């Protein structure tokens, strides 16, 4: 459901959650990022951090510098002028990916699960231009959506303890890339050599909210 | 400089946190008990948000130069060259001294500040160690035996001046973190943001029942055991940004309080959120301790100055 008016909810005494909807919707996600952009442009010292997600924006503020009521007023004003706001042209990022074999141990599963060939999975995964809804879970981990229904796949019942950095996975209709080695339960279909996160760069993440992402197959490893 | 003789476990460099990078999935990190970090720094005339050593288990350090140090946080045994030293005060340690610190209860957090601060590189604006991300602090890791901890510039004159002020700061000991071991700690929370996802009985149980800190309590979050907090909505919450102190409730109904290294976004509804001033009390609770949540209104929150 998309709320007729965004809900401004207290999240403790140092954060406020702006909730536009309780569903995933591209136009709503655009508004989330537009609001974050507008607030960033205001560069208010009392606002310490902004956490955009699918359909909400968490605004972290310093309660020593502003009250909930004051922050709420700032947001109400920003939301009113948002009506005419047009988001900047999104960046386009290509992810060169090796599918299958040692790099994509679950490619065969995703194909079998959907009763299609591994080549079909690769073709379908590389056809779509994905939206970065937001970055969360781990540094640099972008929530990308949505993969075609024909290659959707459930998570592993038992997550792997080590998923290598650069692994490209599918969970339901989401797809994403593990920026660093970590445990994980997504179905891994390929791997990229791109560095997704570098704490010594600013910004540290390759993918940013609002980016448009396309995977490009640069060959299959281990498969003839 | 300090040399690490016994690193203990989870001894890391922490400051007031890495703000402004959550949009890239980077947790804020920083001291688990921020007021204790700030007092430790004030004891040794540092800026309150300067980096200090966060200590979670017995450690031993050796000074390679004279240093003015201050220890705050959970109750601990604190000795220099075998002589017991007071916490919450500025203390001189001569060059070649051995500093030994051991929390009295496993699970507490201590802060050792050194005049001059810790000379660690700022990564994304902060010296704080983020272990899962392997960056910040000492090469992104917990301290190991033999590590050399470089201390920022100081002069003997500064040290003497700082020592003179030490006594003034002694009274700054905070009641909120005085390490009282009463059976139950009261924790003030603000309802929401997802309180409407829960049945009224769950809201009632949150404040009526005590919750016990489980063994699964680390820098990311503290899992609690207690009354089952049942939802009244069956649908899945779509992931949203989550604040420090959020009380998330997974499907098993047992709450998790999000701490300094918490993930930036989460998909479990948040029944209530611990107010900033009481985060340190949660942090200093150890497995087996009981927490009692008290719901307050936003206009009842203390204004920290």
Short mmCIF file of C-alpha atoms in Angstrom, two decimals:
data_model
loop_
_atom_site.label_atom_id
_atom_site.label_comp_id
_atom_site.label_asym_id
_atom_site.label_seq_id
_atom_site.Cartn_x
_atom_site.Cartn_y
_atom_site.Cartn_z
CA UNK A 1 0.00 0.00 0.00
CA UNK A 2 1.23 3.47 -0.84
CA UNK A 3 0.37 5.90 1.95
CA UNK A 4 -1.69 8.94 0.83
CA UNK A 5 0.73 11.06 2.86
CA UNK A 6 4.20 9.85 3.89
CA UNK A 7 4.22 8.73 7.54
CA UNK A 8 6.78 10.45 9.78
CA UNK A 9 7.48 7.98 12.57
CA UNK A 10 9.80 8.38 15.56
CA UNK A 11 12.57 5.75 15.64
CA UNK A 12 13.91 6.43 19.11
CA UNK A 13 15.01 9.93 20.13
CA UNK A 14 17.71 10.28 17.47
CA UNK A 15 16.04 9.13 14.25
CA UNK A 16 12.86 9.60 12.27
CA UNK A 17 11.55 7.17 9.67
CA UNK A 18 9.81 8.59 6.61
CA UNK A 19 7.65 5.77 5.29
CA UNK A 20 6.11 6.34 1.84
CA UNK A 21 4.67 2.85 1.37
CA UNK A 22 4.90 -0.68 2.66
CA UNK A 23 5.59 -2.18 -0.75
CA UNK A 24 8.30 -2.04 -3.41
CA UNK A 25 7.48 0.46 -6.13
CA UNK A 26 9.91 2.17 -8.53
CA UNK A 27 8.19 5.57 -8.43
CA UNK A 28 8.18 5.48 -4.62
CA UNK A 29 11.86 4.51 -4.56
CA UNK A 30 12.53 7.55 -6.80
CA UNK A 31 10.81 9.74 -4.21
CA UNK A 32 12.88 8.24 -1.39
CA UNK A 33 16.10 9.13 -3.19
CA UNK A 34 14.77 12.54 -4.21
CA UNK A 35 14.05 13.33 -0.55
CA UNK A 36 17.51 12.11 0.50
CA UNK A 37 19.06 14.24 -2.25
CA UNK A 38 17.09 17.33 -1.17
CA UNK A 39 18.11 16.89 2.47
CA UNK A 40 21.76 16.33 1.54
CA UNK A 41 21.68 19.58 -0.44
CA UNK A 42 20.50 21.41 2.69
CA UNK A 43 23.61 20.14 4.57
CA UNK A 44 22.03 20.58 7.98
CA UNK A 45 24.51 19.94 10.82
CA UNK A 46 21.77 18.42 13.01
CA UNK A 47 21.22 15.64 10.44
CA UNK A 48 23.97 13.04 10.87
CA UNK A 49 23.02 10.32 8.42
CA UNK A 50 20.40 9.33 5.84
CA UNK A 51 19.51 5.69 5.16
CA UNK A 52 17.36 5.25 2.05
CA UNK A 53 15.71 1.84 1.50
CA UNK A 54 12.96 0.50 -0.82
CA UNK A 55 10.17 2.83 0.22
CA UNK A 56 11.42 4.66 3.30
CA UNK A 57 14.14 7.03 4.43
CA UNK A 58 15.65 6.90 7.91
CA UNK A 59 16.86 10.32 9.03
CA UNK A 60 19.39 10.12 11.88
CA UNK A 61 19.70 13.39 13.78
CA UNK A 62 21.56 14.72 16.77
CA UNK A 63 18.97 15.15 19.56
CA UNK A 64 21.26 17.69 21.23
CA UNK A 65 20.85 19.98 18.25
CA UNK A 66 17.25 19.43 17.19
CA UNK A 67 14.04 17.94 18.53
CA UNK A 68 11.79 15.45 16.75
CA UNK A 69 9.31 18.27 16.14
CA UNK A 70 11.96 20.42 14.47
CA UNK A 71 13.21 17.56 12.28
CA UNK A 72 9.64 16.69 11.36
CA UNK A 73 9.08 20.30 10.24
CA UNK A 74 12.24 20.16 8.09
CA UNK A 75 10.93 16.97 6.46
CA UNK A 76 7.44 18.31 5.94
CA UNK A 77 8.90 21.31 4.11
CA UNK A 78 11.21 19.13 2.03
CA UNK A 79 8.32 16.81 1.13
CA UNK A 80 6.15 19.73 0.01
CA UNK A 81 8.75 21.05 -2.43
CA UNK A 82 9.48 17.50 -3.59
CA UNK A 83 6.36 17.57 -5.80
CA UNK A 84 8.25 19.44 -8.49
CA UNK A 85 11.58 17.75 -7.94
CA UNK A 86 13.08 15.77 -10.80
CA UNK A 87 15.75 13.26 -9.90
CA UNK A 88 19.09 13.57 -11.66
CA UNK A 89 19.87 11.26 -14.58
CA UNK A 90 20.81 7.93 -12.98
CA UNK A 91 24.32 6.58 -13.53
CA UNK A 92 24.65 3.45 -15.64
CA UNK A 93 27.08 0.78 -14.42
CA UNK A 94 28.07 -2.43 -16.25
CA UNK A 95 29.17 -5.48 -14.26
CA UNK A 96 31.41 -7.84 -16.30
CA UNK A 97 30.51 -11.29 -14.97
CA UNK A 98 31.79 -14.83 -15.45
CA UNK A 99 28.83 -17.17 -15.14
CA UNK A 100 28.78 -20.78 -13.98
CA UNK A 101 31.51 -23.25 -13.15
CA UNK A 102 33.60 -22.48 -10.09
CA UNK A 103 32.38 -18.88 -10.19
CA UNK A 104 28.68 -19.74 -10.23
CA UNK A 105 28.11 -23.00 -8.35
CA UNK A 106 24.31 -22.54 -8.32
CA UNK A 107 23.84 -21.72 -12.02
CA UNK A 108 22.76 -25.30 -12.73
CA UNK A 109 20.31 -25.23 -9.82
CA UNK A 110 18.69 -22.01 -11.01
CA UNK A 111 18.33 -23.51 -14.51
CA UNK A 112 16.85 -26.79 -13.24
CA UNK A 113 14.61 -25.07 -10.74
CA UNK A 114 13.04 -23.05 -13.56
CA UNK A 115 13.23 -25.80 -16.19
CA UNK A 116 15.40 -23.78 -18.57
CA UNK A 117 19.01 -24.05 -19.75
CA UNK A 118 22.00 -22.42 -18.09
CA UNK A 119 22.39 -20.25 -21.20
CA UNK A 120 18.79 -19.09 -20.77
CA UNK A 121 19.57 -18.07 -17.17
CA UNK A 122 22.58 -16.05 -18.32
CA UNK A 123 20.63 -14.47 -21.19
CA UNK A 124 17.74 -13.50 -18.92
CA UNK A 125 20.01 -12.24 -16.14
CA UNK A 126 21.94 -10.01 -18.56
CA UNK A 127 18.84 -8.69 -20.40
CA UNK A 128 17.37 -6.63 -17.58
CA UNK A 129 18.58 -3.20 -16.51
CA UNK A 130 18.39 -3.35 -12.74
CA UNK A 131 17.71 -0.52 -10.36
CA UNK A 132 19.78 -0.05 -7.21
CA UNK A 133 16.93 0.31 -4.74
CA UNK A 134 19.35 0.87 -1.89
CA UNK A 135 22.64 -0.27 -0.39
CA UNK A 136 22.53 -2.16 2.91
CA UNK A 137 23.19 -5.52 4.64
CA UNK A 138 26.95 -5.06 4.21
CA UNK A 139 29.20 -2.24 2.99
CA UNK A 140 28.63 -1.82 -0.75
CA UNK A 141 25.88 -4.47 -1.03
CA UNK A 142 23.29 -3.14 -3.49
CA UNK A 143 19.72 -4.44 -3.51
CA UNK A 144 19.01 -4.85 -7.24
CA UNK A 145 15.66 -5.60 -8.77
CA UNK A 146 14.07 -7.32 -10.25
CA UNK A 147 15.14 -10.48 -12.08
CA UNK A 148 12.64 -12.00 -14.55
CA UNK A 149 10.24 -14.48 -12.94
CA UNK A 150 11.80 -17.27 -15.09
CA UNK A 151 15.11 -17.11 -13.16
CA UNK A 152 13.79 -16.43 -9.66
CA UNK A 153 15.19 -18.90 -7.12
CA UNK A 154 14.79 -19.57 -3.40
CA UNK A 155 17.64 -18.98 -0.95
CA UNK A 156 19.81 -21.88 0.16
CA UNK A 157 18.31 -23.76 3.09
CA UNK A 158 21.69 -23.66 4.80
CA UNK A 159 23.69 -20.53 3.99
CA UNK A 160 27.31 -20.96 2.90
CA UNK A 161 29.87 -19.91 5.47
CA UNK A 162 32.15 -18.38 2.82
CA UNK A 163 30.87 -16.64 -0.29
CA UNK A 164 33.79 -15.14 -2.23
CA UNK A 165 33.94 -11.40 -2.90
CA UNK A 166 32.37 -10.47 -6.26
CA UNK A 167 29.88 -13.36 -6.21
CA UNK A 168 26.66 -12.60 -8.11
CA UNK A 169 23.59 -14.15 -6.52
CA UNK A 170 19.84 -14.49 -6.82
CA UNK A 171 17.34 -14.59 -3.95
CA UNK A 172 13.70 -14.66 -4.98
CA UNK A 173 13.46 -11.92 -7.60
CA UNK A 174 16.37 -9.97 -6.14
CA UNK A 175 19.90 -10.09 -7.44
CA UNK A 176 23.06 -8.73 -5.88
CA UNK A 177 26.83 -8.88 -5.63
CA UNK A 178 28.74 -9.77 -2.46
CA UNK A 179 31.28 -6.93 -2.02
CA UNK A 180 33.49 -8.89 0.35
CA UNK A 181 33.85 -12.49 1.42
CA UNK A 182 31.06 -13.25 3.86
CA UNK A 183 28.53 -15.91 4.79
CA UNK A 184 25.50 -15.91 2.51
CA UNK A 185 22.40 -17.78 1.43
CA UNK A 186 21.82 -16.41 -2.07
CA UNK A 187 22.11 -18.71 -5.12
CA UNK A 188 25.46 -17.86 -6.69
CA UNK A 189 25.43 -17.86 -10.51
CA UNK A 190 28.62 -15.95 -11.36
CA UNK A 191 31.38 -13.66 -10.22
CA UNK A 192 32.79 -10.26 -11.15
CA UNK A 193 36.31 -8.94 -10.66
CA UNK A 194 35.01 -5.42 -10.08
CA UNK A 195 35.78 -3.96 -6.69
CA UNK A 196 32.40 -3.17 -5.15
CA UNK A 197 33.69 -1.54 -1.98
CA UNK A 198 36.89 0.25 -1.08
CA UNK A 199 36.95 2.00 2.31
CA UNK A 200 39.85 4.17 1.10
CA UNK A 201 37.69 5.76 -1.61
CA UNK A 202 35.00 8.34 -0.98
CA UNK A 203 32.33 7.39 -1.80
CA UNK A 204 33.46 3.89 -0.85
CA UNK A 205 30.82 1.93 -2.76
CA UNK A 206 30.84 1.36 -6.53
CA UNK A 207 27.04 1.11 -6.66
CA UNK A 208 24.90 3.88 -5.26
CA UNK A 209 21.19 4.15 -4.66
CA UNK A 210 19.36 5.05 -7.88
CA UNK A 211 22.05 3.66 -10.22
CA UNK A 212 21.01 1.49 -13.19
CA UNK A 213 23.00 -1.73 -13.44
CA UNK A 214 23.48 -4.22 -16.27
CA UNK A 215 25.39 -7.53 -16.04
CA UNK A 216 27.56 -8.39 -19.05
CA UNK A 217 28.64 -11.99 -19.60
CA UNK A 218 32.38 -12.27 -20.23
CA UNK A 219 32.33 -16.01 -20.62
CA UNK A 220 31.65 -19.04 -18.56
CA UNK A 221 34.34 -20.63 -16.52
CA UNK A 222 34.61 -24.37 -16.27
CA UNK A 223 31.86 -24.86 -18.84
CA UNK A 224 32.69 -25.77 -22.44
CA UNK B 1 53.60 4.35 22.22
CA UNK B 2 52.01 1.32 23.88
CA UNK B 3 53.00 -2.25 23.19
CA UNK B 4 50.35 -4.93 23.48
CA UNK B 5 51.59 -7.73 25.75
CA UNK B 6 48.30 -9.60 26.12
CA UNK B 7 45.68 -8.50 23.56
CA UNK B 8 42.71 -10.23 25.20
CA UNK B 9 39.84 -10.77 22.78
CA UNK B 10 38.05 -8.03 20.88
CA UNK B 11 40.35 -5.21 21.97
CA UNK B 12 39.77 -2.57 19.30
CA UNK B 13 40.23 1.13 18.62
CA UNK B 14 36.90 3.01 18.78
CA UNK B 15 35.90 6.66 18.62
CA UNK B 16 32.46 8.32 18.46
CA UNK B 17 31.61 6.55 15.20
CA UNK B 18 31.61 6.73 11.44
CA UNK B 19 28.65 8.90 10.58
CA UNK B 20 27.43 9.70 7.07
CA UNK B 21 28.17 6.46 5.23
CA UNK B 22 25.14 4.34 6.04
CA UNK B 23 23.78 5.02 2.53
CA UNK B 24 26.73 2.87 1.33
CA UNK B 25 25.92 0.11 3.80
CA UNK B 26 28.67 1.15 6.24
CA UNK B 27 27.65 0.77 9.92
CA UNK B 28 28.34 3.66 12.29
CA UNK B 29 30.45 1.54 14.69
CA UNK B 30 32.18 3.52 17.49
CA UNK B 31 32.23 2.91 21.23
CA UNK B 32 29.57 0.57 22.63
CA UNK B 33 29.41 2.85 25.71
CA UNK B 34 29.80 6.33 24.26
CA UNK B 35 29.45 8.29 27.54
CA UNK B 36 32.26 6.20 29.05
CA UNK B 37 34.48 6.91 26.02
CA UNK B 38 33.81 10.62 26.35
CA UNK B 39 34.62 10.74 30.06
CA UNK B 40 37.82 8.74 29.50
CA UNK B 41 38.92 11.30 26.93
CA UNK B 42 38.02 14.21 29.18
CA UNK B 43 40.05 12.69 32.01
CA UNK B 44 43.17 12.94 29.85
CA UNK B 45 42.30 16.27 28.20
CA UNK B 46 41.48 14.82 24.77
CA UNK B 47 38.61 15.91 22.60
CA UNK B 48 35.65 13.83 23.89
CA UNK B 49 35.18 11.98 20.60
CA UNK B 50 38.86 10.95 20.27
CA UNK B 51 39.67 7.27 19.74
CA UNK B 52 40.47 5.08 22.74
CA UNK B 53 41.06 1.39 23.30
CA UNK B 54 37.82 -0.52 23.79
CA UNK B 55 38.53 -3.46 26.10
CA UNK B 56 36.25 -6.46 26.60
CA UNK B 57 38.48 -9.05 28.31
CA UNK B 58 41.74 -9.08 30.32
CA UNK B 59 44.58 -7.22 28.59
CA UNK B 60 48.14 -6.18 29.38
CA UNK B 61 50.00 -3.27 27.80
CA UNK B 62 53.44 -1.76 28.20
CA UNK B 63 54.22 1.95 27.94
CA UNK B 64 57.25 2.93 25.86
CA UNK B 65 57.03 6.56 27.05
CA UNK B 66 55.38 8.39 29.95
CA UNK B 67 51.65 8.59 29.36
CA UNK B 68 48.63 10.09 31.04
CA UNK B 69 45.85 7.54 30.89
CA UNK B 70 42.27 7.20 32.08
CA UNK B 71 40.12 4.09 32.37
CA UNK B 72 36.29 4.16 32.37
CA UNK B 73 33.39 1.83 31.61
CA UNK B 74 32.46 -1.46 33.24
CA UNK B 75 33.91 -2.38 36.63
CA UNK B 76 37.43 -3.71 36.25
CA UNK B 77 40.65 -4.53 38.04
CA UNK B 78 43.16 -1.91 36.94
CA UNK B 79 46.81 -2.05 37.91
CA UNK B 80 50.06 -0.38 36.91
CA UNK B 81 53.18 -2.42 37.72
CA UNK B 82 51.02 -4.55 40.00
CA UNK B 83 49.65 -1.59 41.99
CA UNK B 84 45.89 -1.12 41.98
CA UNK B 85 44.78 2.12 40.30
CA UNK B 86 41.42 3.91 40.42
CA UNK B 87 39.14 4.02 37.42
CA UNK B 88 37.49 7.31 36.40
CA UNK B 89 40.65 9.29 37.19
CA UNK B 90 43.72 10.52 35.32
CA UNK B 91 46.71 8.36 36.08
CA UNK B 92 50.38 8.73 35.10
CA UNK B 93 52.22 5.72 33.81
CA UNK B 94 56.00 6.04 33.54
CA UNK B 95 57.85 4.70 30.53
CA UNK B 96 58.29 0.94 30.84
CA UNK B 97 55.19 0.45 32.98
CA UNK B 98 52.95 -2.56 32.64
CA UNK B 99 49.22 -1.76 32.58
CA UNK B 100 46.86 -4.59 33.41
CA UNK B 101 43.09 -4.32 32.97
CA UNK B 102 40.53 -7.07 33.59
CA UNK B 103 36.74 -6.59 33.56
CA UNK B 104 35.16 -7.97 36.73
CA UNK B 105 32.22 -9.39 34.80
CA UNK B 106 32.66 -11.01 31.40
CA UNK B 107 30.84 -8.93 28.81
CA UNK B 108 31.48 -5.39 30.01
CA UNK B 109 33.13 -2.69 27.91
CA UNK B 110 36.05 -0.54 29.11
CA UNK B 111 37.71 2.52 27.62
CA UNK B 112 41.39 3.32 28.04
CA UNK B 113 42.07 6.85 26.80
CA UNK B 114 45.60 8.13 26.43
CA UNK B 115 46.50 11.82 26.42
CA UNK B 116 47.29 12.73 22.81
CA UNK B 117 44.81 10.22 21.43
CA UNK B 118 45.49 7.14 19.32
CA UNK B 119 47.29 7.92 16.08
CA UNK B 120 45.28 5.61 13.80
CA UNK B 121 44.34 6.61 10.24
CA UNK B 122 40.83 7.96 9.71
CA UNK B 123 38.95 5.67 7.34
CA UNK B 124 35.75 7.31 6.06
CA UNK B 125 36.13 9.98 8.69
CA UNK B 126 36.62 7.72 11.73
CA UNK B 127 39.32 5.77 13.54
CA UNK B 128 36.80 3.15 14.70
CA UNK B 129 37.52 -0.49 13.94
CA UNK B 130 34.82 -2.27 11.92
CA UNK B 131 35.80 -5.94 12.21
CA UNK B 132 33.35 -7.45 9.70
CA UNK B 133 34.42 -4.89 7.08
CA UNK B 134 38.09 -5.35 8.02
CA UNK B 135 38.81 -1.63 8.07
CA UNK B 136 39.45 1.15 10.58
CA UNK B 137 41.49 1.05 13.79
CA UNK B 138 44.49 -1.28 13.70
CA UNK B 139 44.36 -2.54 10.08
CA UNK B 140 40.70 -3.41 10.50
CA UNK B 141 41.33 -6.09 13.12
CA UNK B 142 41.31 -6.68 16.87
CA UNK B 143 44.64 -6.14 18.61
CA UNK B 144 47.26 -8.90 18.65
CA UNK B 145 50.25 -9.45 20.93
CA UNK B 146 53.18 -7.29 19.87
CA UNK B 147 51.04 -4.54 18.29
CA UNK B 148 52.52 -1.08 18.70
CA UNK B 149 49.83 1.50 19.38
CA UNK B 150 51.04 4.92 18.34
CA UNK B 151 49.92 7.80 20.53
CA UNK B 152 49.35 11.32 19.23
CA UNK B 153 51.66 14.21 20.06
CA UNK B 154 51.93 15.32 23.67
CA UNK B 155 54.51 17.15 25.76
CA UNK B 156 55.42 16.70 29.40
CA UNK B 157 54.09 20.21 30.03
CA UNK B 158 50.72 19.22 28.61
CA UNK B 159 50.77 16.09 30.72
CA UNK B 160 51.42 18.02 33.92
CA UNK B 161 48.70 20.52 33.08
CA UNK B 162 46.36 17.67 32.25
CA UNK B 163 47.18 15.90 35.49
CA UNK B 164 46.25 19.05 37.37
CA UNK B 165 42.78 18.89 35.87
CA UNK B 166 42.29 15.24 36.50
CA UNK B 167 40.76 15.76 39.91
CA UNK B 168 38.17 18.15 38.49
CA UNK B 169 36.93 15.59 36.08
CA UNK B 170 36.68 12.83 38.65
CA UNK B 171 33.22 14.01 39.64
CA UNK B 172 32.05 13.50 36.05
CA UNK B 173 31.41 9.86 36.72
CA UNK B 174 27.99 9.19 35.24
CA UNK B 175 25.22 7.64 37.23
CA UNK B 176 23.94 5.93 34.08
CA UNK B 177 27.07 3.84 33.82
CA UNK B 178 28.11 3.43 37.41
CA UNK B 179 28.23 -0.32 37.00
CA UNK B 180 25.52 -1.04 39.51
CA UNK B 181 24.77 -4.71 39.57
CA UNK B 182 21.14 -4.46 40.62
CA UNK B 183 19.14 -7.43 39.39
CA UNK B 184 17.20 -5.46 36.80
CA UNK B 185 18.21 -2.48 34.69
CA UNK B 186 15.52 -0.05 33.57
CA UNK B 187 15.78 0.88 29.91
CA UNK B 188 13.69 3.71 28.50
CA UNK B 189 12.28 3.21 25.01
CA UNK B 190 10.13 5.08 22.52
CA UNK B 191 7.47 2.97 20.83
CA UNK B 192 7.88 2.29 17.15
CA UNK B 193 8.45 2.81 14.34
CA UNK B 194 6.61 -0.49 13.73
CA UNK B 195 4.62 -0.87 16.95
CA UNK B 196 1.41 -1.17 14.91
CA UNK B 197 2.75 -4.50 13.58
CA UNK B 198 2.39 -6.01 17.05
CA UNK B 199 -0.56 -7.27 19.01
CA UNK B 200 -1.52 -5.11 22.03
CA UNK B 201 -0.49 -8.01 24.29
CA UNK B 202 3.02 -7.82 22.84
CA UNK B 203 3.30 -4.11 23.69
CA UNK B 204 2.04 -4.87 27.19
CA UNK B 205 4.49 -7.75 27.60
CA UNK B 206 7.40 -5.58 26.48
CA UNK B 207 7.11 -3.44 29.59
CA UNK B 208 5.54 -5.93 32.01
CA UNK B 209 8.09 -8.74 31.65
CA UNK B 210 11.83 -8.64 32.22
CA UNK B 211 14.01 -9.67 29.29
CA UNK B 212 17.24 -11.57 29.86
CA UNK B 213 20.42 -10.83 27.90
CA UNK B 214 21.40 -14.03 26.07
CA UNK B 215 24.88 -15.35 25.25
CA UNK B 216 24.41 -13.99 21.72
CA UNK B 217 25.41 -10.43 22.54
CA UNK B 218 28.12 -8.71 20.54
CA UNK B 219 28.96 -5.38 18.93
CA UNK B 220 26.19 -5.95 16.34
CA UNK B 221 23.31 -6.65 18.66
CA UNK B 222 22.09 -8.19 21.91
CA UNK B 223 19.60 -11.02 21.62
CA UNK B 224 17.19 -11.14 24.54
CA UNK B 225 15.06 -13.95 25.96
CA UNK B 226 11.67 -13.37 27.45
CA UNK B 227 8.00 -13.09 26.61
CA UNK B 228 7.13 -13.99 23.02
CA UNK B 229 6.34 -10.70 21.23
CA UNK B 230 3.65 -11.75 18.76
CA UNK B 231 2.86 -9.83 15.60
CA UNK B 232 -0.63 -9.02 14.43
CA UNK B 233 0.45 -8.70 10.79
CA UNK B 234 1.55 -11.76 8.88
CA UNK B 235 3.09 -9.98 5.87
CA UNK B 236 6.84 -9.45 5.55
CA UNK B 237 8.23 -6.03 6.33
CA UNK B 238 10.22 -4.71 3.40
CA UNK B 239 13.71 -3.73 4.48
CA UNK B 240 14.18 -0.24 5.91
CA UNK B 241 16.90 1.77 7.61
CA UNK B 242 17.32 0.84 11.29
CA UNK B 243 18.66 3.06 14.08
CA UNK B 244 20.99 2.29 16.97
CA UNK B 245 18.94 0.88 19.85
CA UNK B 246 16.17 -0.52 17.64
CA UNK B 247 14.41 -3.48 19.27
CA UNK B 248 13.88 -5.76 16.27
CA UNK B 249 11.59 -8.74 16.57
CA UNK B 250 12.27 -11.71 14.25
CA UNK B 251 9.53 -14.30 13.63
CA UNK B 252 10.51 -16.26 16.78
CA UNK B 253 9.23 -13.32 18.85
CA UNK B 254 12.50 -12.88 20.80
CA UNK B 255 13.83 -9.32 20.54
CA UNK B 256 17.27 -8.17 19.41
CA UNK B 257 18.59 -4.74 20.46
CA UNK B 258 20.77 -3.28 17.69
CA UNK B 259 24.17 -2.07 18.87
CA UNK B 260 27.10 -0.07 17.43
CA UNK B 261 28.05 -2.39 14.53
CA UNK B 262 24.44 -3.09 13.48
CA UNK B 263 23.56 -3.51 9.82
CA UNK B 264 22.30 -0.30 8.26
CA UNK B 265 19.03 -1.82 7.06
CA UNK B 266 16.85 -4.63 8.35
CA UNK B 267 13.72 -6.54 7.53
CA UNK B 268 12.30 -7.27 10.98
CA UNK B 269 9.71 -4.93 12.50
CA UNK B 270 10.93 -2.65 15.31
CA UNK B 271 8.55 -2.66 18.27
CA UNK B 272 10.40 0.14 20.12
CA UNK B 273 13.75 1.92 20.17
CA UNK B 274 16.02 2.48 23.17
CA UNK B 275 16.70 6.19 23.80
CA UNK B 276 20.24 7.42 23.24
CA UNK B 277 20.97 7.96 26.92
CA UNK B 278 20.15 4.34 27.83
CA UNK B 279 22.12 2.59 25.06
CA UNK B 280 25.17 2.43 27.34
CA UNK B 281 23.15 0.60 30.01
CA UNK B 282 22.14 -2.04 27.48
CA UNK B 283 25.75 -2.24 26.27
CA UNK B 284 27.07 -2.82 29.81
CA UNK B 285 24.55 -5.58 30.51
CA UNK B 286 26.06 -9.04 30.30
CA UNK B 287 24.50 -12.43 29.54
CA UNK B 288 22.07 -13.34 32.30
CA UNK B 289 21.30 -9.72 33.25
CA UNK B 290 17.65 -8.64 33.24
CA UNK B 291 16.36 -5.63 31.35
CA UNK B 292 13.05 -3.93 32.09
CA UNK B 293 11.74 -1.69 29.33
CA UNK B 294 9.86 1.47 30.17
CA UNK B 295 7.94 3.25 27.42
CA UNK B 296 8.29 7.02 27.53
CA UNK B 297 7.00 9.78 25.25
CA UNK B 298 9.33 11.76 23.01
CA UNK B 299 8.82 14.89 25.09
CA UNK B 300 10.02 12.98 28.16
CA UNK B 301 13.43 12.22 26.70
CA UNK B 302 16.33 13.84 28.53
CA UNK B 303 18.09 16.59 26.63
CA UNK B 304 21.76 15.78 26.70
CA UNK B 305 23.87 18.92 26.55
#
